[in-house]
PDB file of C-alpha atoms in Angstrom:
ATOM      1  CA  UNK A  16     110.889 155.448 108.089  1.00  0.00           C
ATOM      2  CA  UNK A  17     112.889 152.880 106.126  1.00  0.00           C
ATOM      3  CA  UNK A  18     114.230 149.826 107.954  1.00  0.00           C
ATOM      4  CA  UNK A  19     116.695 147.185 106.728  1.00  0.00           C
ATOM      5  CA  UNK A  20     114.603 144.010 106.402  1.00  0.00           C
ATOM      6  CA  UNK A  21     117.494 141.774 107.478  1.00  0.00           C
ATOM      7  CA  UNK A  22     118.920 143.647 110.460  1.00  0.00           C
ATOM      8  CA  UNK A  23     116.063 145.911 111.519  1.00  0.00           C
ATOM      9  CA  UNK A  24     118.430 148.885 111.428  1.00  0.00           C
ATOM     10  CA  UNK A  25     116.801 152.216 110.580  1.00  0.00           C
ATOM     11  CA  UNK A  26     118.090 153.444 107.198  1.00  0.00           C
ATOM     12  CA  UNK A  27     116.422 156.848 107.111  1.00  0.00           C
ATOM     13  CA  UNK A  28     113.493 158.759 108.571  1.00  0.00           C
ATOM     14  CA  UNK A  29     111.578 161.706 107.086  1.00  0.00           C
ATOM     15  CA  UNK A  30     108.710 163.839 108.336  1.00  0.00           C
ATOM     16  CA  UNK A  31     106.211 164.566 105.543  1.00  0.00           C
ATOM     17  CA  UNK A  32     103.465 166.317 107.545  1.00  0.00           C
ATOM     18  CA  UNK A  33      99.818 165.246 107.572  1.00  0.00           C
ATOM     19  CA  UNK A  34      98.993 162.187 105.486  1.00  0.00           C
ATOM     20  CA  UNK A  35      95.729 160.829 104.125  1.00  0.00           C
ATOM     21  CA  UNK A  36      94.810 158.173 106.710  1.00  0.00           C
ATOM     22  CA  UNK A  37      93.081 155.553 104.539  1.00  0.00           C
ATOM     23  CA  UNK A  38      95.304 155.604 101.435  1.00  0.00           C
ATOM     24  CA  UNK A  39      98.558 153.631 101.835  1.00  0.00           C
ATOM     25  CA  UNK A  40     101.866 154.799 100.366  1.00  0.00           C
ATOM     26  CA  UNK A  41     102.908 153.259  97.038  1.00  0.00           C
ATOM     27  CA  UNK A  42     106.352 152.331  95.702  1.00  0.00           C
ATOM     28  CA  UNK A  43     107.010 152.665  91.977  1.00  0.00           C
ATOM     29  CA  UNK A  44     110.567 152.005  90.882  1.00  0.00           C
ATOM     30  CA  UNK A  45     112.850 153.725  93.400  1.00  0.00           C
ATOM     31  CA  UNK A  46     110.230 156.278  94.454  1.00  0.00           C
ATOM     32  CA  UNK A  47     107.969 156.082  97.500  1.00  0.00           C
ATOM     33  CA  UNK A  48     104.784 158.103  96.968  1.00  0.00           C
ATOM     34  CA  UNK A  49     103.082 159.291 100.152  1.00  0.00           C
ATOM     35  CA  UNK A  50      99.527 160.683 100.009  1.00  0.00           C
ATOM     36  CA  UNK A  51      99.349 163.933 101.945  1.00  0.00           C
ATOM     37  CA  UNK A  52      96.157 165.762 102.832  1.00  0.00           C
ATOM     38  CA  UNK A  53      96.775 168.260 100.037  1.00  0.00           C
ATOM     39  CA  UNK A  54      99.709 166.877  98.037  1.00  0.00           C
ATOM     40  CA  UNK A  55     101.538 163.825  96.738  1.00  0.00           C
ATOM     41  CA  UNK A  56     105.033 163.578  98.222  1.00  0.00           C
ATOM     42  CA  UNK A  57     107.640 161.570  96.270  1.00  0.00           C
ATOM     43  CA  UNK A  58     110.624 160.281  98.246  1.00  0.00           C
ATOM     44  CA  UNK A  59     113.763 158.554  96.997  1.00  0.00           C
ATOM     45  CA  UNK A  60     113.713 155.057  98.540  1.00  0.00           C
ATOM     46  CA  UNK A  61     117.499 154.955  98.920  1.00  0.00           C
ATOM     47  CA  UNK A  62     117.898 157.957 101.233  1.00  0.00           C
ATOM     48  CA  UNK A  63     114.451 159.492 101.871  1.00  0.00           C
ATOM     49  CA  UNK A  64     115.219 162.717 100.029  1.00  0.00           C
ATOM     50  CA  UNK A  65     112.236 164.516  98.512  1.00  0.00           C
ATOM     51  CA  UNK A  66     112.038 164.081  94.737  1.00  0.00           C
ATOM     52  CA  UNK A  67     108.965 166.293  94.456  1.00  0.00           C
ATOM     53  CA  UNK A  68     105.850 167.477  96.247  1.00  0.00           C
ATOM     54  CA  UNK A  69     102.849 168.035  93.972  1.00  0.00           C
ATOM     55  CA  UNK A  70      99.851 169.948  95.307  1.00  0.00           C
ATOM     56  CA  UNK A  71      96.440 168.478  94.557  1.00  0.00           C
ATOM     57  CA  UNK A  72      93.703 170.940  93.561  1.00  0.00           C
ATOM     58  CA  UNK A  73      91.295 170.959  96.532  1.00  0.00           C
ATOM     59  CA  UNK A  74      91.086 167.154  96.682  1.00  0.00           C
ATOM     60  CA  UNK A  75      92.641 164.528  98.875  1.00  0.00           C
ATOM     61  CA  UNK A  76      93.619 161.231  97.243  1.00  0.00           C
ATOM     62  CA  UNK A  77      91.034 158.437  97.429  1.00  0.00           C
ATOM     63  CA  UNK A  78      93.425 155.808  96.077  1.00  0.00           C
ATOM     64  CA  UNK A  79      96.835 155.307  94.478  1.00  0.00           C
ATOM     65  CA  UNK A  80      98.313 152.572  92.284  1.00  0.00           C
ATOM     66  CA  UNK A  81     101.538 152.028  90.367  1.00  0.00           C
ATOM     67  CA  UNK A  82     102.108 150.472  86.958  1.00  0.00           C
ATOM     68  CA  UNK A  83     105.232 150.426  84.778  1.00  0.00           C
ATOM     69  CA  UNK A  84     107.085 152.543  87.357  1.00  0.00           C
ATOM     70  CA  UNK A  85     104.509 155.346  87.240  1.00  0.00           C
ATOM     71  CA  UNK A  86     101.926 156.496  89.789  1.00  0.00           C
ATOM     72  CA  UNK A  87      98.186 156.939  89.298  1.00  0.00           C
ATOM     73  CA  UNK A  88      96.155 158.922  91.834  1.00  0.00           C
ATOM     74  CA  UNK A  89      92.368 158.885  92.075  1.00  0.00           C
ATOM     75  CA  UNK A  90      90.518 161.778  93.694  1.00  0.00           C
ATOM     76  CA  UNK A  91      86.805 162.545  93.837  1.00  0.00           C
ATOM     77  CA  UNK A  92      87.149 164.497  90.593  1.00  0.00           C
ATOM     78  CA  UNK A  93      89.859 162.857  88.494  1.00  0.00           C
ATOM     79  CA  UNK A  94      92.589 160.325  87.930  1.00  0.00           C
ATOM     80  CA  UNK A  95      96.078 161.784  87.531  1.00  0.00           C
ATOM     81  CA  UNK A  96      99.184 160.048  86.234  1.00  0.00           C
ATOM     82  CA  UNK A  97     102.706 160.849  87.412  1.00  0.00           C
ATOM     83  CA  UNK A  98     105.733 159.712  85.432  1.00  0.00           C
ATOM     84  CA  UNK A  99     108.455 158.442  87.761  1.00  0.00           C
ATOM     85  CA  UNK A 100     111.432 160.792  87.948  1.00  0.00           C
ATOM     86  CA  UNK A 101     114.672 159.517  86.447  1.00  0.00           C
ATOM     87  CA  UNK A 102     117.537 158.833  88.846  1.00  0.00           C
ATOM     88  CA  UNK A 103     119.187 162.140  89.686  1.00  0.00           C
ATOM     89  CA  UNK A 104     116.108 164.189  88.731  1.00  0.00           C
ATOM     90  CA  UNK A 105     114.403 166.237  91.399  1.00  0.00           C
TER      91      UNK A 105
END
């Protein structure tokens, strides 16, 4: 759920399914990355629309970080980099 920091008014709300409980979401640019149990879900921060959902191969995320507008996801087996989608891309 996104809430206006000044007024407290809800801006949008999206259900993404099961999430990884100990890995917090990460914002990179205008994309909110949510760690699911079997996928990374990328949401547009302006309206909550899904930019993409990328399945992880038999691994849940152990950690996520952003740098230069991109996302990096660590699992037990690898580190994966995701280039932030351009505005209007899906």
